[in-house]
Tab-separated table of C-alpha atoms and ligand atoms in Angstrom:
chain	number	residue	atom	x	y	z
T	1	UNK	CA	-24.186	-62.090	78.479
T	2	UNK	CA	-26.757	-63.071	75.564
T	3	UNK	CA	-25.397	-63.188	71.651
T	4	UNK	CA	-28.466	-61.761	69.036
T	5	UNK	CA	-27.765	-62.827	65.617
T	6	UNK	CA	-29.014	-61.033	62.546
T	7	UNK	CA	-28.980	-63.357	59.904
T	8	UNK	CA	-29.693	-62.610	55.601
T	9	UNK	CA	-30.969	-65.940	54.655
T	10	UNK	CA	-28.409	-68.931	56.263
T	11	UNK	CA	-25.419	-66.453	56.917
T	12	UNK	CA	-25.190	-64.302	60.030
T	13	UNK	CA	-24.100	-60.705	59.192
T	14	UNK	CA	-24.040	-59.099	62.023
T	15	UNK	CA	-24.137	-60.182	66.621
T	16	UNK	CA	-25.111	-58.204	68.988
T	17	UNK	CA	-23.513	-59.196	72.477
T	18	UNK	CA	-25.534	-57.764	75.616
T	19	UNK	CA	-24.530	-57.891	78.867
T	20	UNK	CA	-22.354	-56.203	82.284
T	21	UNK	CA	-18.675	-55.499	81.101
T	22	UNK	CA	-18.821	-56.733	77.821
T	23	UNK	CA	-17.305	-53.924	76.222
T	24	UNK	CA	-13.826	-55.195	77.959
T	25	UNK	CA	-14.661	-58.125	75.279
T	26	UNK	CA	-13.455	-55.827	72.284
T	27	UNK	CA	-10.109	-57.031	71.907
T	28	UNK	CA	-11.662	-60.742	71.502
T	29	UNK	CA	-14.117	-59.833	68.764
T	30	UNK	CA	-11.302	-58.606	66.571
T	31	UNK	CA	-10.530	-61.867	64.895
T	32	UNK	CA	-7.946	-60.572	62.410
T	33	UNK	CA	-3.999	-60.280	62.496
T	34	UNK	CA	-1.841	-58.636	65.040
T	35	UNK	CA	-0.807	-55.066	63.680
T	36	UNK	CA	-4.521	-54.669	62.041
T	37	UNK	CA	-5.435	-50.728	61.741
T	38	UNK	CA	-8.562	-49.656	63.867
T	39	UNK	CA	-10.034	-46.463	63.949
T	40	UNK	CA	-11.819	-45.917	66.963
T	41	UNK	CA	-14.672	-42.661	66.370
T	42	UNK	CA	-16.415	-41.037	69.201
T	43	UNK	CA	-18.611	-38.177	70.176
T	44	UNK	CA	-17.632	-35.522	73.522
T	45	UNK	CA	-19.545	-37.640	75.873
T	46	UNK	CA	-17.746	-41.232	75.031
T	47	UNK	CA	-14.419	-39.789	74.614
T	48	UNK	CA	-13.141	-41.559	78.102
T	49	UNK	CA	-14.715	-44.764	77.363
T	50	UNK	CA	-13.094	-44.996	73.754
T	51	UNK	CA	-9.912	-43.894	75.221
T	52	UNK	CA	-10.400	-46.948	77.603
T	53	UNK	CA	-11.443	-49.409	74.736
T	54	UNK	CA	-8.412	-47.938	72.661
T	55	UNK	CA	-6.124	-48.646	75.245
T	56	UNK	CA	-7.258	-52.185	75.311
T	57	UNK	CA	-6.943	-52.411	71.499
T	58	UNK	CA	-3.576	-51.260	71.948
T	59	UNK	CA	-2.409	-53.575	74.629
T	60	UNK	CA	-4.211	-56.477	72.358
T	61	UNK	CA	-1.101	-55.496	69.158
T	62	UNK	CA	-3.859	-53.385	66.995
T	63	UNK	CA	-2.918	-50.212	65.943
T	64	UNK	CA	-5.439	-47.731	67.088
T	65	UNK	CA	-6.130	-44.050	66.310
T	66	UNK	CA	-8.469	-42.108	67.602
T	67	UNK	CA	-11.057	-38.895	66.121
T	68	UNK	CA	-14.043	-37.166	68.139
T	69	UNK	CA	-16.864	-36.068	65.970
T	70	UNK	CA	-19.300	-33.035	66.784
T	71	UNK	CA	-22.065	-33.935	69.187
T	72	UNK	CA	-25.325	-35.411	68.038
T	73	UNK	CA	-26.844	-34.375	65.028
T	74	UNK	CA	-23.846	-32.231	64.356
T	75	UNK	CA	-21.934	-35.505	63.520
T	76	UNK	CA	-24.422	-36.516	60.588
T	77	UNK	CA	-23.515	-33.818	58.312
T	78	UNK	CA	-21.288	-34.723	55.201
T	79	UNK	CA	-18.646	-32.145	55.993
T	80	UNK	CA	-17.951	-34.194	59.089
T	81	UNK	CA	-17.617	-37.259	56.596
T	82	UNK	CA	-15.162	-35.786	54.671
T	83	UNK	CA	-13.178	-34.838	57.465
T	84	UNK	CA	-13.229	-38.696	58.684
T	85	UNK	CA	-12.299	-39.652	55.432
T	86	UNK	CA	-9.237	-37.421	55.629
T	87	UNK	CA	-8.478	-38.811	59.116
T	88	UNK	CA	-8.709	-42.379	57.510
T	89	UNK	CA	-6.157	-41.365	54.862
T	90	UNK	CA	-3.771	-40.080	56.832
T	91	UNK	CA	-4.149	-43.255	59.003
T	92	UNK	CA	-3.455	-45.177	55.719
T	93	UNK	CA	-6.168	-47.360	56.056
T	94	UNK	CA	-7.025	-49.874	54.003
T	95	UNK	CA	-10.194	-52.211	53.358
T	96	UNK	CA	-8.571	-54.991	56.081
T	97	UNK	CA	-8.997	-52.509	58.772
T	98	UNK	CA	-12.210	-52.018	60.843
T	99	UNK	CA	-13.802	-48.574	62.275
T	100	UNK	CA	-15.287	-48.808	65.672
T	101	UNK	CA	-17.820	-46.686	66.416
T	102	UNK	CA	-18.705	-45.820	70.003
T	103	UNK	CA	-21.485	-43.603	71.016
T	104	UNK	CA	-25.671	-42.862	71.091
T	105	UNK	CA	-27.947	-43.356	67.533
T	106	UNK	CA	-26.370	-40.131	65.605
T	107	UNK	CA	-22.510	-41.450	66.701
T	108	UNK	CA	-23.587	-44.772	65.281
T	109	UNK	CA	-25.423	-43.521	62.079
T	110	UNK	CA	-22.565	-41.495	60.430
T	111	UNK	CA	-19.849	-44.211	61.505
T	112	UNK	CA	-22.386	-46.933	59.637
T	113	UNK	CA	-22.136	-44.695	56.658
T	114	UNK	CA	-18.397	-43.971	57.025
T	115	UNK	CA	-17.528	-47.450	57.042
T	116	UNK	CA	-19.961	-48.320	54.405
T	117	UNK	CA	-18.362	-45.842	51.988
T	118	UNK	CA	-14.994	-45.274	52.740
T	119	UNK	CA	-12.787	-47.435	50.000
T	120	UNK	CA	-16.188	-48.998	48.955
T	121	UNK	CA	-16.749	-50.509	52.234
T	122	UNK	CA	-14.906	-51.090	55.260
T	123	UNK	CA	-15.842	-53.229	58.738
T	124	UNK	CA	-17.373	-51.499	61.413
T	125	UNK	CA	-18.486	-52.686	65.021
T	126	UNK	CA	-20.560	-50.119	67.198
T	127	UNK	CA	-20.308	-49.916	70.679
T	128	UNK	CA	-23.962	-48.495	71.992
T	129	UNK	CA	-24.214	-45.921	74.656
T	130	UNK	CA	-27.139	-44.854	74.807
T	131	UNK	CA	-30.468	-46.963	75.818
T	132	UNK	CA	-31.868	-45.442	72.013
T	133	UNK	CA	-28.787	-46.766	70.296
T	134	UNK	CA	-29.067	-50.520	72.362
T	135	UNK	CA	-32.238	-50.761	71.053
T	136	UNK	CA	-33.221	-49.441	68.185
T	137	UNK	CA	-30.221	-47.195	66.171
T	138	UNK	CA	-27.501	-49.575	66.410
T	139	UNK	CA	-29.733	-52.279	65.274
T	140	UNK	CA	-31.186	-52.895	61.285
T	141	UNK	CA	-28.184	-51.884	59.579
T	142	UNK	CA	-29.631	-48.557	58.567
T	143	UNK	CA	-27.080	-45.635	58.406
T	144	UNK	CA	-27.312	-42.305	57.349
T	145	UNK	CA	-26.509	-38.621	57.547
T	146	UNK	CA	-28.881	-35.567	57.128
T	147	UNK	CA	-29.193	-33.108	54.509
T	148	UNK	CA	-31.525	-30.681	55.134
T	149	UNK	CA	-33.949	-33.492	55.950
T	150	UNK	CA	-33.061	-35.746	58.425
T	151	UNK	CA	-31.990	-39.227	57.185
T	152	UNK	CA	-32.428	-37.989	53.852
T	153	UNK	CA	-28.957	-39.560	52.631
T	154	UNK	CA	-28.016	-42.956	53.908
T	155	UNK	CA	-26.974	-46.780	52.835
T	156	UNK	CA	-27.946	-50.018	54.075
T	157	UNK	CA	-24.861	-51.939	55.540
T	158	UNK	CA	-24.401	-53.705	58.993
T	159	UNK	CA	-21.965	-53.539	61.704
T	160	UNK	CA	-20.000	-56.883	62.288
T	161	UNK	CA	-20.798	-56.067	66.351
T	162	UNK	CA	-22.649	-54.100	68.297
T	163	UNK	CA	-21.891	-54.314	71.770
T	164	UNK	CA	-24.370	-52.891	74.381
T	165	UNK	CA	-22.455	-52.958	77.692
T	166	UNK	CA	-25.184	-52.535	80.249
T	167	UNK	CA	-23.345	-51.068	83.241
T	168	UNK	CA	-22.893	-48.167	80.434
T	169	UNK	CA	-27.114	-47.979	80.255
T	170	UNK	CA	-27.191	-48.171	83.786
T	171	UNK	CA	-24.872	-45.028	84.201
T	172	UNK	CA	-26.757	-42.898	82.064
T	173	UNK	CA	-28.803	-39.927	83.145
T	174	UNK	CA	-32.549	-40.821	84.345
T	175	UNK	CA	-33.517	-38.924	81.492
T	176	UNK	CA	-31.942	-40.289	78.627
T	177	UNK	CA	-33.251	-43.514	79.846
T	178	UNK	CA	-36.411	-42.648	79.749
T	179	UNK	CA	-36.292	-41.227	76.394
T	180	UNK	CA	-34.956	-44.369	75.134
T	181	UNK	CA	-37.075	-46.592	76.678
T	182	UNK	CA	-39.717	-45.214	74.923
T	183	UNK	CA	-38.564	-47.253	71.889
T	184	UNK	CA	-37.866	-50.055	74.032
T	185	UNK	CA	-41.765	-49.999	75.593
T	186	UNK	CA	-42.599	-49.365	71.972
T	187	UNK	CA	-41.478	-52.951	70.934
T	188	UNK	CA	-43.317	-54.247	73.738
T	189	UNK	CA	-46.881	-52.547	72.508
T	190	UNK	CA	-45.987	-54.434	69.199
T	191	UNK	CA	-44.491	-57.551	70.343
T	192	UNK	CA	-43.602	-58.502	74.220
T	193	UNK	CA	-45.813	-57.826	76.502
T	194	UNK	CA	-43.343	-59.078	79.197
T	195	UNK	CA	-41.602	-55.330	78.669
T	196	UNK	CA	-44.541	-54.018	79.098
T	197	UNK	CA	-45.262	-55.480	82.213
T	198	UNK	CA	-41.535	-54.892	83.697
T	199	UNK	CA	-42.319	-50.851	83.104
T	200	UNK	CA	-45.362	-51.373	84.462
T	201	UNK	CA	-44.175	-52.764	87.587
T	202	UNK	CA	-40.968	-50.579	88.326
T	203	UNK	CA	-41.189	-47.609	85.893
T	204	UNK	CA	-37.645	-46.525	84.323
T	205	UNK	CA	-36.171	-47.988	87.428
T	206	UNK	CA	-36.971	-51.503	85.874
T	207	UNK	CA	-33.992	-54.041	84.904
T	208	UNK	CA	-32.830	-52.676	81.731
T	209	UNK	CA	-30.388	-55.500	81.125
T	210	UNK	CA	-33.708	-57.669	80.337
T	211	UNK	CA	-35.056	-55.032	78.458
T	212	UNK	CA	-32.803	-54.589	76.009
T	213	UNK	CA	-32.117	-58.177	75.443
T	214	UNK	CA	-36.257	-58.473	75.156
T	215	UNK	CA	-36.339	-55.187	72.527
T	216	UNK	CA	-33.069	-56.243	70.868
T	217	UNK	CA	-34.951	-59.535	70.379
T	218	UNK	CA	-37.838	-57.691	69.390
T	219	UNK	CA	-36.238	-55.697	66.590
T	220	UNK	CA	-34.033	-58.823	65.289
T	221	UNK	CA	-36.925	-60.742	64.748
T	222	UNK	CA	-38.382	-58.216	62.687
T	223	UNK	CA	-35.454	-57.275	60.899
T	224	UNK	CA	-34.367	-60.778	59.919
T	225	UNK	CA	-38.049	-61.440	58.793
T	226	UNK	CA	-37.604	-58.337	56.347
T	227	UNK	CA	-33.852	-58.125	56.271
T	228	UNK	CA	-34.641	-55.759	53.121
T	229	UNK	CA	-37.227	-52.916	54.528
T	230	UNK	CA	-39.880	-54.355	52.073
T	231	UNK	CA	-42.879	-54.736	54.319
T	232	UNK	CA	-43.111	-56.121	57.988
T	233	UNK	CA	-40.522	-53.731	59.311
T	234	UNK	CA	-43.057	-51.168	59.294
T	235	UNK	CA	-44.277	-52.239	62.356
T	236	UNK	CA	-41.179	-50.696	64.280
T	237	UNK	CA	-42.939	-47.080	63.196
T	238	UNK	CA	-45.669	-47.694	65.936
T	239	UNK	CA	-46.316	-44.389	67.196
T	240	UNK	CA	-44.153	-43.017	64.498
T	241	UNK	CA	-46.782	-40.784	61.982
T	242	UNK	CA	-48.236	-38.837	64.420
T	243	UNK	CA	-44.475	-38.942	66.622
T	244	UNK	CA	-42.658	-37.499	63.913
T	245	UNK	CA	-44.827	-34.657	63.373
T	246	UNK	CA	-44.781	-33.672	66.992
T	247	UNK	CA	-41.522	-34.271	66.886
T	248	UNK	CA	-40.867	-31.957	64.233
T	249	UNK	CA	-43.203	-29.382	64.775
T	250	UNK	CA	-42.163	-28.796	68.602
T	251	UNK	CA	-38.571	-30.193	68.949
T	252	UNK	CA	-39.694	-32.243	71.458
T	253	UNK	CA	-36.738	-35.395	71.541
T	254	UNK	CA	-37.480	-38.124	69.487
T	255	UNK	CA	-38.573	-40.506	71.991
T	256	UNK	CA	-41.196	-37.922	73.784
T	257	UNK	CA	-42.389	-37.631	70.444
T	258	UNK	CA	-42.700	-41.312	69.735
T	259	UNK	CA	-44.701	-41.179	73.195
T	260	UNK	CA	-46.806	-38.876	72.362
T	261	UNK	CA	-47.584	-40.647	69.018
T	262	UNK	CA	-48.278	-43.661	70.436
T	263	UNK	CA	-50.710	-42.098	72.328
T	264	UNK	CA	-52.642	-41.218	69.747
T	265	UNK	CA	-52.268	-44.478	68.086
T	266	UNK	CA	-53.966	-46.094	70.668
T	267	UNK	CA	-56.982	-43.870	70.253
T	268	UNK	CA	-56.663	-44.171	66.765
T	269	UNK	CA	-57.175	-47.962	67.062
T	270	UNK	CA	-59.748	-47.657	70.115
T	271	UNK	CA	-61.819	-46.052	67.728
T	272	UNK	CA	-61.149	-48.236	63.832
T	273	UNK	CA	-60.319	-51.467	65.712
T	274	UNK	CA	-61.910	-51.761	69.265
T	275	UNK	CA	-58.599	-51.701	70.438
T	276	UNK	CA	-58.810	-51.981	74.528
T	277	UNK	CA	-55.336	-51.412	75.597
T	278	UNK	CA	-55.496	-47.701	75.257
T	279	UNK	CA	-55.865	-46.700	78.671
T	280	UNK	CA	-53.347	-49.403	80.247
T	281	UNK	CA	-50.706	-47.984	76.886
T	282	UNK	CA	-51.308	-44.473	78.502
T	283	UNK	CA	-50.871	-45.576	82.559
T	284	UNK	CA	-47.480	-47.497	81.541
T	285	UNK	CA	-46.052	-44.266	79.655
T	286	UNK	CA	-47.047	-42.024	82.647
T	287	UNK	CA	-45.367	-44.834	85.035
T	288	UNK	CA	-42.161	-44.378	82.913
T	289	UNK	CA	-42.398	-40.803	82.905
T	290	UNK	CA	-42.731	-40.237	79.284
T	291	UNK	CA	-45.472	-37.490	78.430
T	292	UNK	CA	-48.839	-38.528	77.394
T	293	UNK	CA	-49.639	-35.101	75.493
T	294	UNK	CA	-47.613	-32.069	74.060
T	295	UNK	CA	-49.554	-28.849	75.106
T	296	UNK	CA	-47.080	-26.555	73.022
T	297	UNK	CA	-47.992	-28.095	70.236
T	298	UNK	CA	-50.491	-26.803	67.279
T	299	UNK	CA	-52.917	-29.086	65.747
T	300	UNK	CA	-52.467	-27.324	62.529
T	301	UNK	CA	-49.088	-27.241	62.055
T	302	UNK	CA	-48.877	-31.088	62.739
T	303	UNK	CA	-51.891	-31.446	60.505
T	304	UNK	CA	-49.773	-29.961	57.853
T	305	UNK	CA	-46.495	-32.076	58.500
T	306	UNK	CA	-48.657	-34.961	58.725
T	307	UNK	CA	-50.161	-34.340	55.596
T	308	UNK	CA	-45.977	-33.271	53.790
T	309	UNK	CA	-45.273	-36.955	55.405
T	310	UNK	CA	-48.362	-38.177	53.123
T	311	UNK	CA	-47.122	-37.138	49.478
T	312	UNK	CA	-43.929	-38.679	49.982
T	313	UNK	CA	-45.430	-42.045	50.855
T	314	UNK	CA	-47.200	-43.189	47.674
T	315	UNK	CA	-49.866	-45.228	49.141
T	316	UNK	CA	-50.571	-42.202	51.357
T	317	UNK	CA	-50.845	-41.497	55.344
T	318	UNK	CA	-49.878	-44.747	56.464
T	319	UNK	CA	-50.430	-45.734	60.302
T	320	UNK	CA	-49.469	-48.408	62.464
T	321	UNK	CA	-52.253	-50.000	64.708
T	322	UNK	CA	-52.844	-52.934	67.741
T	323	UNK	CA	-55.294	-55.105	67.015
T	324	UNK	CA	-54.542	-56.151	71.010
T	325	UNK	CA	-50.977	-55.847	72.035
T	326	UNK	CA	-48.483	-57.997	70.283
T	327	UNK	CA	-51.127	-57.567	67.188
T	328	UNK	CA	-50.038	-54.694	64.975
T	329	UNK	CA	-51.245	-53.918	61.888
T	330	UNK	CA	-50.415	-51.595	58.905
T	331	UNK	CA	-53.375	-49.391	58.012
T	332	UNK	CA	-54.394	-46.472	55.785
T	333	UNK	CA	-56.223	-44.294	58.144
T	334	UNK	CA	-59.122	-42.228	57.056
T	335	UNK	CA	-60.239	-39.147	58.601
T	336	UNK	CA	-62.138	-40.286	61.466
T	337	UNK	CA	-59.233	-41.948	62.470
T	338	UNK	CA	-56.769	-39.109	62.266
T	339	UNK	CA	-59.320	-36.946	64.275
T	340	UNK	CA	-59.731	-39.942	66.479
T	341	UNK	CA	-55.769	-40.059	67.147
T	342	UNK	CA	-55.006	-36.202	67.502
T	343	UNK	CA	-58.643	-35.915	69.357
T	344	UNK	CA	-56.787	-38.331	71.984
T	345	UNK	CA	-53.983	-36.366	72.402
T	346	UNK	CA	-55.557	-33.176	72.954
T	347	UNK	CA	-54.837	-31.872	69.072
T	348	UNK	CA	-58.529	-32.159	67.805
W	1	NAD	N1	-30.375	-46.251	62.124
W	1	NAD	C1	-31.550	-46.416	62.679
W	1	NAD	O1	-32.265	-47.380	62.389
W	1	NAD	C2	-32.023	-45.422	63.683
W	1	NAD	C3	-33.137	-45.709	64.483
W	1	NAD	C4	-33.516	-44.802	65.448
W	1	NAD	C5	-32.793	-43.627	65.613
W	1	NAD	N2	-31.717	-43.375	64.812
W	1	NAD	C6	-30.919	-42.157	64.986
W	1	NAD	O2	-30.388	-42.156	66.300
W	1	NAD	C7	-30.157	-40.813	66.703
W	1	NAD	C8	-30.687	-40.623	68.098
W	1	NAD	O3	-30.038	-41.522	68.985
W	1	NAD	P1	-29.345	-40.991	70.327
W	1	NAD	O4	-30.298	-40.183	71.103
W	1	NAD	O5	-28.675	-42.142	70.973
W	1	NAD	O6	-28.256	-40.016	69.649
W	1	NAD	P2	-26.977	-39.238	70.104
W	1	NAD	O7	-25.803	-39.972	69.589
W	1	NAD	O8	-27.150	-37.851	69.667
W	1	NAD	O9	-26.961	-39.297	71.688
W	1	NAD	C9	-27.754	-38.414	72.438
W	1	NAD	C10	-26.880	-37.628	73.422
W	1	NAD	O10	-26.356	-38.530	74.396
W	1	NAD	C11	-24.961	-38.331	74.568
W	1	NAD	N3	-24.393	-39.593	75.030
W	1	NAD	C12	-24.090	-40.699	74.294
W	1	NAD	N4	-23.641	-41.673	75.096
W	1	NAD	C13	-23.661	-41.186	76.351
W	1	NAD	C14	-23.305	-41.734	77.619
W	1	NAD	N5	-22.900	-43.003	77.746
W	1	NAD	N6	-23.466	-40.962	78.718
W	1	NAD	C15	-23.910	-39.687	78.605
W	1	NAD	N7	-24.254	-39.110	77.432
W	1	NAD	C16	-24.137	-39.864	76.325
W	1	NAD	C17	-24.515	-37.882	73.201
W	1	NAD	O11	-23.286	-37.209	73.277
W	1	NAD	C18	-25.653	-36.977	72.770
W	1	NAD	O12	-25.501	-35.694	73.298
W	1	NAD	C19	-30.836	-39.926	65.678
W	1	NAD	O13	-29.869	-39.373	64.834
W	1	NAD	C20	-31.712	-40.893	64.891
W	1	NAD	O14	-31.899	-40.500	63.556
W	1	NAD	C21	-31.321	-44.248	63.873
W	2	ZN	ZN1	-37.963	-44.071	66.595
């Protein structure tokens, strides 16, 4: 098992334990009295697993109640918020108590904003399902729900605990792996080129309990270097700009998208920064089985959604680029450079 400690200055705000079995740990991270209220949220697919983790609360003197939410992106909706909040009052909770939250990135969003804003702030702990969650959602202390937008409403506020159990990762279908792991090879592109060489060797078949731990390590460095969001996060959005507008545009899942935009971030840089990892970034992704391209999509509708993206963003298009790997930089791209990205993914 390995401990990662997000820290705001000298105090630590938040662990995240990684490891085989360590959600049977639960009961232990609880520090607080016998009798304590916990309300333990879930999504369809983790019902069985928070029913197990309830149990164990129970057995450990807690008092523990339970509440699905809708699936996905169905759970980050306000109307499910108020629903939890109405759950939480009939539970009589009170600002002692402690919601768990155990699911993928969406489960984990919306019970990060629950917590955050029910009675001004109450504890939370997540337990991560889903490779996406272990490395990237769960992690930063970002919540939010959407409204129209995605996102578009949403607090900062950290999770005492995450726990990413890995024999859950190892359990999950080969595809959701592989869509997560796209985040996970992400971090490596911007910061460990030791994950990069792991996918490399074994594709999505790779140990993923070193792979979290080295992208969880990733993203904690970054995030306790800009605990805040004012600058260096950015980095994390490798692949992002052009990844959101596929995304978008085609409904492809986030991390194809991401992919996809990465893609074209390595041609970007090939062509503004001599870049030479382009072709190696494009043989790993294959390897993984991400996509390299999206053929469905139309270069000027993600033109157009790039350009939306722009006038929100008042320093404009904004675009993360390797120098080499572990090298990235924050640039503003000029038009060359966007041709040179979508040109690389067929979108020129
Ligand atoms: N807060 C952040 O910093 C941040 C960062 C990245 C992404 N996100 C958010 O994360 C979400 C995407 O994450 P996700 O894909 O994990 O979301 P998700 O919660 O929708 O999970 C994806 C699917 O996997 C299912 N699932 C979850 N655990 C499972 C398990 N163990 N076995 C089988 N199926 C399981 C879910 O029911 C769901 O259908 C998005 O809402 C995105 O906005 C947040
Ligand atoms: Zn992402």
């Amino acid at each position: 098992m390995r401990r990662h400690v997000i820290w705001r200055g000298d105090e630590p705000v938040s662990t995240i334990l990684v490891g085989r079995g360590v959600s049977s740990m639960l009961p232990e991270l609880l520090t607080r009295r016998a009798g304590q209220r916990v309300a333990v949220l879930c999504q369809p697919s983790t019902v069985r697993l928070a029913e197990r983790l309830a149990n164990d609360l129970q057995g450990a003197g807690y008092e523990v109640s339970g509440y699905t939410l809708p699936d996905g992106e169905e759970a980050k909706q306000l109307g499910v918020v108020e629903d939890v909040y109405r759950f939480l009052n009939g539970a009589r909770f009170t600002r002692d108590d402690i919601v768990i939250g155990v699911g993928g990135g969406a489960l984990t969003d919306v019970t990060g904003f629950i917590a955050a804003t029910y009675l001004r702030g109450v504890s939370a702990m997540y337990v991560a399902t889903t490779l996406l969650a272990a490395v990237d959602a769960a992690i930063g202390g970002k919540t939010a729900v959407n409204v129209d937008g995605k996102n578009l409403a949403g607090v900062f506020s950290h999770p005492e605990a995450v726990i990413v159990d890995i024999d859950t990762i190892d359990a999950l279908p080969r595809r959701h792996k592989i869509i997560g792991a796209a985040e996970a090879v992400k971090t490596g592109f911007i910061a460990d080129t030791q994950i990069i060489e792991a996918f490399e060797a074994d594709g999505i078949d790779t140990d993923l309990e070193d792979i979290v731990n080295r992208s969880v390590a990733v993203k904690v460095g970054v995030v306790n270097e800009d605990f805040t969001e004012r600058g260096s996060r950015a980095i994390l959005n490798y692949g992002h700009t052009v990844g959101h507008a596929i995304e978008s545009t085609t409904g492809r899942p986030h991390g194809e998208a991401v992919a996809i935009g990465m893609v074209a971030a390595g041609h970007a840089a090939a062509h503004h920064l001599d870049f030479t990892g382009s072709t190696r970034q494009r043989d790993v992704l294959a390897k993984m089985g991400l996509p390299l391209t999206a053929p469905e999509a139309e270069a000027e509708a993600v033109r157009a959604m790039m350009a939306l993206d722009k006038k929100r963003d008042s320093g404009g298009l904004r675009m993360v680029l390797l120098e080499e790997f572990g090298s990235p930089v924050l640039i503003h791209p000029n038009d060359a450079t966007v041709r040179a990205a979508l040109a690389g993914i067929d979108l020129a």
